[in-house]
Coordinates of C-alpha atoms in Angstrom, one line a residue:
M250 CA 30.8 2.4 11.4
S251 CA 32.0 -0.8 9.4
G252 CA 35.6 0.2 10.1
T253 CA 35.4 1.0 13.5
T254 CA 37.8 -1.0 16.0
V255 CA 36.6 -1.2 19.8
E256 CA 38.9 -3.0 22.6
F257 CA 36.6 -4.9 24.0
S258 CA 36.5 -6.1 28.3
P259 CA 36.6 -9.4 29.0
A260 CA 32.9 -9.1 30.1
A261 CA 31.8 -8.3 26.4
A262 CA 34.3 -10.1 24.5
P263 CA 32.5 -13.4 24.1
L264 CA 29.5 -11.4 22.4
A265 CA 31.5 -9.2 20.5
G266 CA 33.0 -12.2 18.7
K267 CA 29.5 -13.6 18.0
L268 CA 27.7 -10.2 17.5
L269 CA 30.0 -7.2 16.2
T270 CA 29.5 -7.7 12.4
Q271 CA 25.5 -7.4 13.2
A272 CA 26.1 -4.9 15.8
L273 CA 28.2 -2.7 13.4
E274 CA 25.5 -3.1 10.7
I275 CA 22.9 -1.8 13.2
L276 CA 25.2 1.1 13.8
D277 CA 25.4 2.2 10.2
R278 CA 21.9 2.8 9.9
Y279 CA 22.3 5.9 12.3
P280 CA 23.7 9.3 11.0
A281 CA 27.3 9.8 12.4
G282 CA 27.2 11.4 16.2
R283 CA 23.5 9.7 16.5
E284 CA 24.6 6.0 16.9
R285 CA 23.5 6.0 20.6
S286 CA 19.9 5.7 19.1
A287 CA 21.0 2.3 18.2
L288 CA 20.9 0.7 21.8
L289 CA 17.4 -0.8 21.2
P290 CA 18.1 -3.1 18.4
L291 CA 21.4 -3.7 20.0
L292 CA 19.6 -5.1 23.3
H293 CA 17.3 -7.3 20.9
L294 CA 20.1 -8.5 19.3
V295 CA 21.9 -9.6 22.6
Q296 CA 18.8 -11.4 23.1
T297 CA 19.2 -13.3 19.6
E298 CA 21.9 -15.3 21.3
E299 CA 21.2 -15.1 25.2
G300 CA 17.7 -15.2 25.3
F301 CA 17.5 -12.3 27.9
V302 CA 20.0 -9.0 28.6
S303 CA 22.6 -10.7 30.7
P304 CA 25.3 -8.5 32.2
S305 CA 27.7 -9.3 29.3
G306 CA 25.1 -7.9 27.1
V307 CA 24.7 -4.7 29.0
A308 CA 28.8 -4.3 28.7
F309 CA 28.5 -5.1 25.1
C310 CA 26.1 -2.5 24.4
A311 CA 27.9 0.1 26.3
E312 CA 31.3 -0.6 25.0
I313 CA 30.3 -0.5 21.5
L314 CA 28.2 2.6 21.8
G315 CA 30.5 4.3 23.9
I316 CA 28.5 4.5 27.3
N317 CA 28.3 3.6 30.5
K318 CA 26.5 0.5 31.8
A319 CA 24.5 2.3 33.9
Q320 CA 22.8 3.9 31.0
V321 CA 22.3 0.8 29.3
G322 CA 20.7 -0.6 32.3
A323 CA 18.1 2.0 32.5
V324 CA 16.9 1.3 29.1
A325 CA 17.1 -2.7 29.4
T326 CA 14.9 -2.5 32.8
F327 CA 12.5 0.1 31.2
Y328 CA 10.9 -1.9 28.5
T329 CA 9.1 -5.1 29.1
M330 CA 10.4 -6.9 25.8
Y331 CA 14.1 -7.0 27.1
K332 CA 14.2 -10.0 29.7
R333 CA 16.6 -9.5 32.8
R334 CA 16.7 -12.9 33.5
P335 CA 16.9 -16.5 31.4
T336 CA 13.4 -16.7 29.8
G337 CA 11.9 -19.7 27.9
D338 CA 12.0 -20.7 24.3
Y339 CA 8.1 -19.4 24.1
L340 CA 7.0 -16.4 25.9
I341 CA 3.2 -16.9 26.6
S342 CA 1.6 -13.7 27.1
V343 CA -1.9 -13.3 28.2
C344 CA -3.7 -9.6 28.0
T345 CA -5.3 -9.1 31.4
N346 CA -6.4 -5.5 30.8
T347 CA -9.8 -4.2 31.2
L348 CA -11.6 -5.8 28.0
C349 CA -9.9 -8.8 28.1
N350 CA -10.2 -9.1 31.4
V351 CA -14.0 -8.6 31.4
L352 CA -14.2 -11.3 28.6
G353 CA -12.1 -14.0 30.2
G354 CA -8.9 -13.0 30.4
Q355 CA -8.1 -13.4 33.6
D356 CA -9.5 -17.3 33.9
V357 CA -7.3 -18.0 30.7
Y358 CA -4.3 -16.8 32.9
D359 CA -5.2 -18.5 36.1
G360 CA -5.6 -21.8 33.9
L361 CA -2.2 -21.5 32.5
V362 CA -0.6 -20.7 36.3
E363 CA -2.5 -24.1 37.6
H364 CA -1.5 -26.1 34.7
L365 CA 2.1 -24.8 34.2
G366 CA 2.5 -24.3 37.9
V367 CA 4.4 -20.8 37.5
G368 CA 3.3 -17.3 38.1
H369 CA 4.2 -14.0 36.3
D370 CA 7.4 -13.6 34.2
E371 CA 8.7 -17.4 35.3
T372 CA 9.4 -20.3 33.6
T373 CA 8.8 -23.7 33.6
A374 CA 11.3 -26.4 34.9
D375 CA 12.1 -27.5 31.5
G376 CA 12.9 -24.2 30.3
S377 CA 10.4 -24.2 27.3
I378 CA 7.9 -21.6 28.6
T379 CA 7.6 -18.5 30.3
L380 CA 4.4 -17.1 31.5
E381 CA 3.4 -13.5 32.0
H382 CA 0.3 -11.1 32.0
A383 CA 0.5 -8.5 29.9
E384 CA -1.3 -4.8 30.3
C385 CA -2.7 -4.8 26.5
L386 CA -1.6 -6.5 23.5
A387 CA -3.9 -4.2 21.5
A388 CA -6.2 -6.6 20.3
C389 CA -9.1 -5.6 21.9
D390 CA -11.5 -6.6 19.2
Y391 CA -10.5 -10.2 19.7
A392 CA -10.4 -10.1 23.4
P393 CA -9.0 -11.9 25.2
V394 CA -6.0 -12.5 23.5
V395 CA -3.0 -14.9 24.0
T396 CA 0.2 -14.4 22.1
V397 CA 3.6 -16.6 21.4
N398 CA 6.8 -14.6 21.3
Y399 CA 4.5 -11.5 20.5
D400 CA 2.7 -12.7 17.8
Y401 CA -1.2 -13.5 18.1
A402 CA -1.5 -17.4 18.8
I403 CA -5.1 -17.1 19.9
D404 CA -7.9 -14.9 19.5
Q405 CA -10.8 -14.9 21.8
A406 CA -8.9 -17.4 23.8
T407 CA -10.2 -19.7 26.8
P408 CA -8.5 -21.6 29.4
D409 CA -8.6 -25.0 27.4
A410 CA -7.4 -23.5 24.2
A411 CA -4.4 -21.8 26.3
V412 CA -3.4 -24.9 28.0
A413 CA -3.6 -27.1 24.7
L414 CA -1.4 -24.5 22.9
A415 CA 1.0 -24.7 25.8
E416 CA 1.2 -28.5 25.6
S417 CA 1.6 -28.5 22.1
L418 CA 4.7 -26.2 22.6
R419 CA 6.2 -28.2 25.0
K420 CA 5.9 -31.3 22.6
G421 CA 8.2 -29.4 19.9
E422 CA 5.1 -28.2 17.8
R423 CA 5.0 -25.0 16.4
P424 CA 1.1 -24.5 15.5
V425 CA -0.1 -21.8 13.0
S426 CA -1.0 -18.7 14.6
A427 CA -4.6 -17.2 14.6
R428 CA -3.5 -14.1 12.7
G429 CA 0.0 -13.9 13.3
A430 CA 3.1 -15.4 11.6
R431 CA 4.2 -19.0 12.1
I432 CA 5.1 -19.5 15.8
C433 CA 9.0 -19.6 16.4
T434 CA 11.3 -19.1 19.4
L435 CA 11.9 -16.1 21.3
K436 CA 15.4 -16.0 20.0
E437 CA 14.5 -16.3 16.3
M438 CA 11.8 -13.3 17.0
Q439 CA 14.6 -11.3 18.4
V440 CA 16.4 -11.6 15.0
Q441 CA 13.1 -9.6 13.6
L442 CA 12.8 -6.9 16.3
A443 CA 16.5 -6.5 15.7
G444 CA 15.5 -5.3 12.7
F445 CA 16.9 -8.5 10.2
A446 CA 15.2 -10.2 7.7
D447 CA 14.0 -13.4 9.0
P448 CA 14.7 -16.2 6.2
R449 CA 12.1 -18.8 7.7
A450 CA 8.8 -20.1 5.6
G451 CA 6.2 -18.4 6.9
A452 CA 8.3 -16.2 9.0
V453 CA 6.2 -12.8 8.0
A454 CA 2.5 -13.1 8.0
D455 CA 0.3 -11.2 5.3
G456 CA -3.6 -11.3 5.5
A457 CA -6.6 -8.9 5.3
A458 CA -7.9 -7.7 8.6
G459 CA -10.5 -10.4 10.1
A460 CA -14.3 -9.5 10.8
P461 CA -14.0 -8.0 14.2
S462 CA -11.7 -5.5 13.1
L463 CA -13.8 -4.2 10.5
R464 CA -17.0 -4.6 12.2
G465 CA -17.0 -0.6 12.7
V466 CA -16.9 -0.5 8.7
S467 CA -19.6 -3.1 8.0
L468 CA -22.2 -1.2 10.2
A469 CA -21.3 2.1 8.6
Q470 CA -22.1 0.5 5.4
E471 CA -25.7 -1.3 6.4
H472 CA -26.6 2.1 7.8
G473 CA -25.3 4.3 5.4
V474 CA -23.0 6.5 7.3
A475 CA -20.2 8.0 5.7
V476 CA -18.0 10.9 6.5
A477 CA -18.7 14.1 4.5
D478 CA -16.7 14.9 1.1
F479 CA -14.5 12.0 2.2
N480 CA -12.5 10.9 -1.0
L481 CA -10.5 7.6 -0.7
D482 CA -8.1 8.4 -3.2
T483 CA -7.3 11.7 -1.6
P484 CA -3.2 11.6 -1.6
I485 CA -1.7 11.6 2.1
P486 CA 0.5 14.8 2.2
T487 CA 4.1 13.7 2.7
T488 CA 5.5 17.3 4.0
K489 CA 4.9 19.2 7.0
P490 CA 1.7 21.7 6.8
A491 CA 2.4 25.5 6.9
R492 CA 2.1 26.9 10.3
D493 CA -1.3 28.4 11.3
E494 CA -0.4 32.3 11.7
S495 CA -3.8 33.3 12.5
A496 CA -4.4 30.7 15.3
K497 CA -0.8 32.1 16.9
A498 CA -2.0 35.8 16.6
I499 CA -5.2 35.0 18.5
K500 CA -3.1 33.4 21.5
D501 CA -0.4 36.6 21.2
P502 CA -2.2 39.4 20.4
A503 CA 0.6 42.0 21.0
R504 CA 3.0 39.9 18.8
P505 CA 4.3 42.3 16.1
G506 CA 2.6 42.0 13.0
A507 CA -0.1 40.0 14.3
R508 CA -3.6 40.5 13.2
G509 CA -5.7 42.1 16.0
G510 CA -2.7 43.0 17.8
A511 CA -2.0 45.8 20.2
K512 CA -1.3 49.3 18.8
P513 CA 2.0 51.2 18.7
A514 CA 0.7 53.5 21.8
E515 CA -0.8 50.6 23.7
K516 CA 2.5 48.9 23.0
V517 CA 4.6 51.9 24.8
G518 CA 2.4 51.7 27.6
I519 CA 2.8 47.8 28.4
V520 CA 6.7 48.4 27.9
H521 CA 6.5 51.7 30.5
K522 CA 4.3 49.8 33.2
A523 CA 6.8 46.7 33.1
A524 CA 9.4 49.2 33.4
D525 CA 7.7 50.7 36.6
A526 CA 7.2 47.3 38.1
V527 CA 10.9 46.6 37.5
K528 CA 12.2 49.8 39.2
A529 CA 9.6 49.1 41.9
A530 CA 11.1 45.9 42.8
A531 CA 14.5 46.8 42.8
S532 CA 14.0 49.8 45.4
T533 CA 12.2 47.4 47.4
V534 CA 15.4 45.4 47.6
A535 CA 17.4 48.0 47.8
G536 CA 15.7 49.4 51.0
K537 CA 15.7 45.9 52.6
A538 CA 19.8 45.8 52.1
E539 CA 20.0 49.2 53.6
Q540 CA 18.2 48.1 56.7
V541 CA 20.5 44.9 57.0
V542 CA 23.7 47.1 56.5
G543 CA 22.4 49.5 59.0
R544 CA 21.9 46.6 61.6
A545 CA 25.0 45.3 60.8
E546 CA 27.0 48.6 61.5
Q547 CA 25.0 48.8 64.6
V548 CA 25.9 45.8 66.3
V549 CA 29.5 46.4 65.4
G550 CA 29.9 49.4 67.1
Q551 CA 28.0 47.6 70.0
R552 CA 30.6 45.3 70.1
R553 CA 33.5 47.7 69.7
A554 CA 32.2 49.8 72.7
G555 CA 31.8 46.6 74.9
E556 CA 28.2 46.7 74.9
T557 CA 26.2 43.2 75.0
V558 CA 24.3 42.4 71.9
K559 CA 20.8 41.3 72.5
A560 CA 19.3 39.1 69.8
G561 CA 15.5 39.8 69.3
D562 CA 13.7 42.5 67.8
D563 CA 15.2 42.8 64.5
K564 CA 14.9 39.4 63.7
D565 CA 12.5 38.2 61.0
P566 CA 9.3 36.9 62.4
Q567 CA 9.3 33.5 60.9
V568 CA 12.6 32.8 62.9
R569 CA 11.6 34.1 66.3
T570 CA 8.4 31.9 65.9
A571 CA 10.9 28.7 64.8
E572 CA 13.2 29.6 67.7
A573 CA 10.5 29.8 70.0
R574 CA 8.7 26.2 68.8
N575 CA 12.1 24.7 68.6
P576 CA 15.2 26.4 70.5
N577 CA 18.5 25.4 70.0
A578 CA 21.1 25.5 72.9
D579 CA 21.9 29.0 71.9
T580 CA 18.4 30.2 71.6
P581 CA 16.2 28.8 74.5
A582 CA 12.4 29.5 74.8
K583 CA 12.3 31.7 77.7
G584 CA 8.7 31.7 78.6
A585 CA 7.6 30.6 75.2
A586 CA 4.5 32.6 76.0
G587 CA 1.6 31.8 73.6
T588 CA 3.3 29.1 72.4
G589 CA 1.9 26.6 74.8
L590 CA 5.3 25.5 75.3
P591 CA 6.5 24.7 78.6
E592 CA 9.0 27.1 80.6
S593 CA 12.6 26.7 79.6
G594 CA 14.5 24.7 82.1
A595 CA 11.0 22.6 83.3
A596 CA 11.6 19.1 83.6
P597 CA 10.1 16.9 81.3
E598 CA 7.1 14.9 82.1
N599 CA 8.3 11.8 80.0
P600 CA 10.7 9.7 82.6
A601 CA 12.8 8.5 79.4
E602 CA 13.1 12.6 78.5
A603 CA 14.0 13.2 82.2
A604 CA 16.7 10.8 82.1
G605 CA 18.1 11.5 79.0
V606 CA 18.5 15.4 80.1
K607 CA 20.1 14.6 83.2
Q608 CA 22.6 12.5 81.4
E609 CA 23.5 15.0 78.7
N610 CA 23.4 18.2 81.5
P611 CA 23.6 20.9 78.7
G612 CA 25.8 23.6 80.3
H613 CA 24.9 26.5 78.6
S614 CA 21.6 28.6 78.9
G615 CA 22.5 32.0 78.0
N616 CA 20.2 34.0 75.1
E617 CA 23.1 36.5 74.4
E618 CA 25.5 36.6 71.1
T619 CA 29.0 36.3 71.7
K620 CA 30.8 39.4 72.3

C-alpha cells in the first residue's frame, strides 16, 4: 500500500497531509484485500493528532480504506477508547464496577467529581483533565484502581490520593504510576495504541507481578496445593489440536463411518420415513391448492351467470374472526354475534366518536363483493 495514491476530500486532506505516511505503514501490516481491518489502529492514529475522532478523522479513515463514513462511525461509537469530542491531556478513569465499588471506587469517583467540578466524560475548563467512570479496569486484585490514559496510576485508591494525583497532573507534573509506565498525555498514548514504538524514557513498563496478583500462588505453596502431574517445562503447543472424532460420533451417531453409527438397514428406514413425510406434506399442499382453484372457478361461473357472489363460508376461520372484531368499510360486522361488539350501525356511546361518525358519514355498508 506504500505506493497507493488517494485523492482526499477537503475534509480529510488536512489530516492526510500529517498522517498519510504512518497510515500507509499501518495498512502494510495487513494482507492485500484485508486492509479494512486496519480501521482500529487508524482511529488511534487520528487521535494522536487531534486527541479525539473528529469528523475530519472519520473522513480520512473512510477515504484511505475505501469505505463510507457511516461504517467508520459505527466502529468509532462502539468502543469507548475512541473519543467523539475533545478530550483533556489526561484521561482519569475510576473503576466503579462491582469489586472496586464495594471497596470504595464510587467514593473515589465522587471525590474527583467534587474536586474537579466535572462529571462522567466531561473535561475541566483548562482542558487538562477528562474524568470518566469505567466498568472494569481488569485489576480486581488491586481494587479500587485509578488509571491515567489507560496506565495504572493508583492501586487501592482513596479519594485523597486521587485528588492529589489530579492536582499533580494539573500542575504539569508526571508522577510515576503504581505499576504502569510513566504517565504520558493521551495523544502520546495513542501512538502506542496505533502500533508504533514510543521512544520516551520509561514509556513502557516492565516489572514483576505484585503481591496481590500472586496471592493465590502464595497460598497454594503455603498449603501444598498443586495440580496433579503438572510440569512447568511442558512446551505450549503451537498447532491446532486434532479433531476429536469420537466426540463427534456420539453427537451424530448416524454419520457414515461413525463409531456406533446406525446400521445400513436402519439408514434405509430413516430415508424412507423422511421421503414419506415429504410426500404427505406435498399432498396436503396440493389438496388445498385444488380447493382454492375450485372455489375461484365457482366464483367466476357465478359472476358470468349474473349471480351475486356472497362472501362468507369459504373464508379462513381466522379471517372471519378478524373481520368480526375489526370490520372495514367493505365487511362490516352484521350482528357480531358472540363477539361482544355492538350491532352494525349502532351509534357510539362516546360523544367524540359519535361526532366523528356523523362528520364522516360513510356511504358504503354492503356485505357483498362487486359483481
